[in-house]
């Protein structure tokens, strides 16, 4: 890109422009953070009839839902939409990596911190610190605790997991319970221990906000809505698939894309017309040129266009920004 003179600096530039961060407009609705934003996540998602049917079937049958589809097809958004519409609280999210184990999802035990705190009690006049203060349920464990309503558990990108994790999940999916060995070994006088859930706030009190675990057994009262997402990077064992309902999400076509853009950007019928050429260009790249594009890539470009920052017609190198925004994911 050629160097720009001071007089030709685009009006929207903050970096290297004559403005400050105070001139930034509010962020897109899908890039807002905080507790309130998390609660509202998913409210603009528009599910298809097939997606709605599979979610309802999973709710009725108390079975996990395995959702496959390309990145950006709406797998995660569907999960948040269900939690939002049914008033099931915040989504318990467990993001999977190649190092994830079943225990990571069930609970954490900080044995080293407990040992250090015990060693500080050198005179022996104080009781050892309660073990519950050093345990916390993970997202999977919290979902299967004795909640008053079913929780929503998102196991994100399970296809990235170690080969054994899907089979390790089968027992808890079938039995709806698991054991914490560190508690099961305690004497009968300490049979009941309270543990904080995964999503407890920092200032939570274990006695007030914790789950009472008896003899180390965590048993669900309401089977959670378990949603597992996969980008299709691996196959799963038949025993695992037999216990899941499977849903494949397809990329949205023009009519649905228009509704998605209108909903997220809160546009009128007249305002959406301004984006018709952008949407057509996006569909041409995705469908005819076979580029792997996600819907949020279209939303990013639409947001800039509505701020009078047209990524298709921008300064000397007019294609540079649109190529970056719409870089193929494949």
mmCIF file with all atom_site columns, C-alpha atoms in Angstrom, residues 69-75 231 252 293-296 329:
data_model
loop_
_atom_site.group_PDB
_atom_site.id
_atom_site.type_symbol
_atom_site.label_atom_id
_atom_site.label_alt_id
_atom_site.label_comp_id
_atom_site.label_asym_id
_atom_site.label_entity_id
_atom_site.label_seq_id
_atom_site.pdbx_PDB_ins_code
_atom_site.Cartn_x
_atom_site.Cartn_y
_atom_site.Cartn_z
_atom_site.occupancy
_atom_site.B_iso_or_equiv
_atom_site.pdbx_formal_charge
_atom_site.auth_seq_id
_atom_site.auth_comp_id
_atom_site.auth_asym_id
_atom_site.auth_atom_id
_atom_site.pdbx_PDB_model_num
ATOM 1  C CA . UNK A 1 69  ? -20.767 -28.239 10.729 1.00 0.00 ? 69  UNK A CA 1
ATOM 2  C CA . UNK A 1 70  ? -18.184 -25.867 9.343  1.00 0.00 ? 70  UNK A CA 1
ATOM 3  C CA . UNK A 1 71  ? -16.704 -23.179 11.606 1.00 0.00 ? 71  UNK A CA 1
ATOM 4  C CA . UNK A 1 72  ? -19.097 -20.259 11.900 1.00 0.00 ? 72  UNK A CA 1
ATOM 5  C CA . UNK A 1 73  ? -22.218 -22.238 10.961 1.00 0.00 ? 73  UNK A CA 1
ATOM 6  C CA . UNK A 1 74  ? -23.912 -21.390 14.271 1.00 0.00 ? 74  UNK A CA 1
ATOM 7  C CA . UNK A 1 75  ? -23.232 -24.470 16.410 1.00 0.00 ? 75  UNK A CA 1
ATOM 8  C CA . UNK A 1 231 ? -15.929 -29.326 13.012 1.00 0.00 ? 231 UNK A CA 1
ATOM 9  C CA . UNK A 1 252 ? -27.410 -20.200 5.687  1.00 0.00 ? 252 UNK A CA 1
ATOM 10 C CA . UNK A 1 293 ? -16.675 -18.441 4.854  1.00 0.00 ? 293 UNK A CA 1
ATOM 11 C CA . UNK A 1 294 ? -18.492 -18.044 8.163  1.00 0.00 ? 294 UNK A CA 1
ATOM 12 C CA . UNK A 1 295 ? -21.537 -15.867 8.759  1.00 0.00 ? 295 UNK A CA 1
ATOM 13 C CA . UNK A 1 296 ? -19.719 -13.697 11.289 1.00 0.00 ? 296 UNK A CA 1
ATOM 14 C CA . UNK A 1 329 ? -11.223 -20.769 6.468  1.00 0.00 ? 329 UNK A CA 1
#
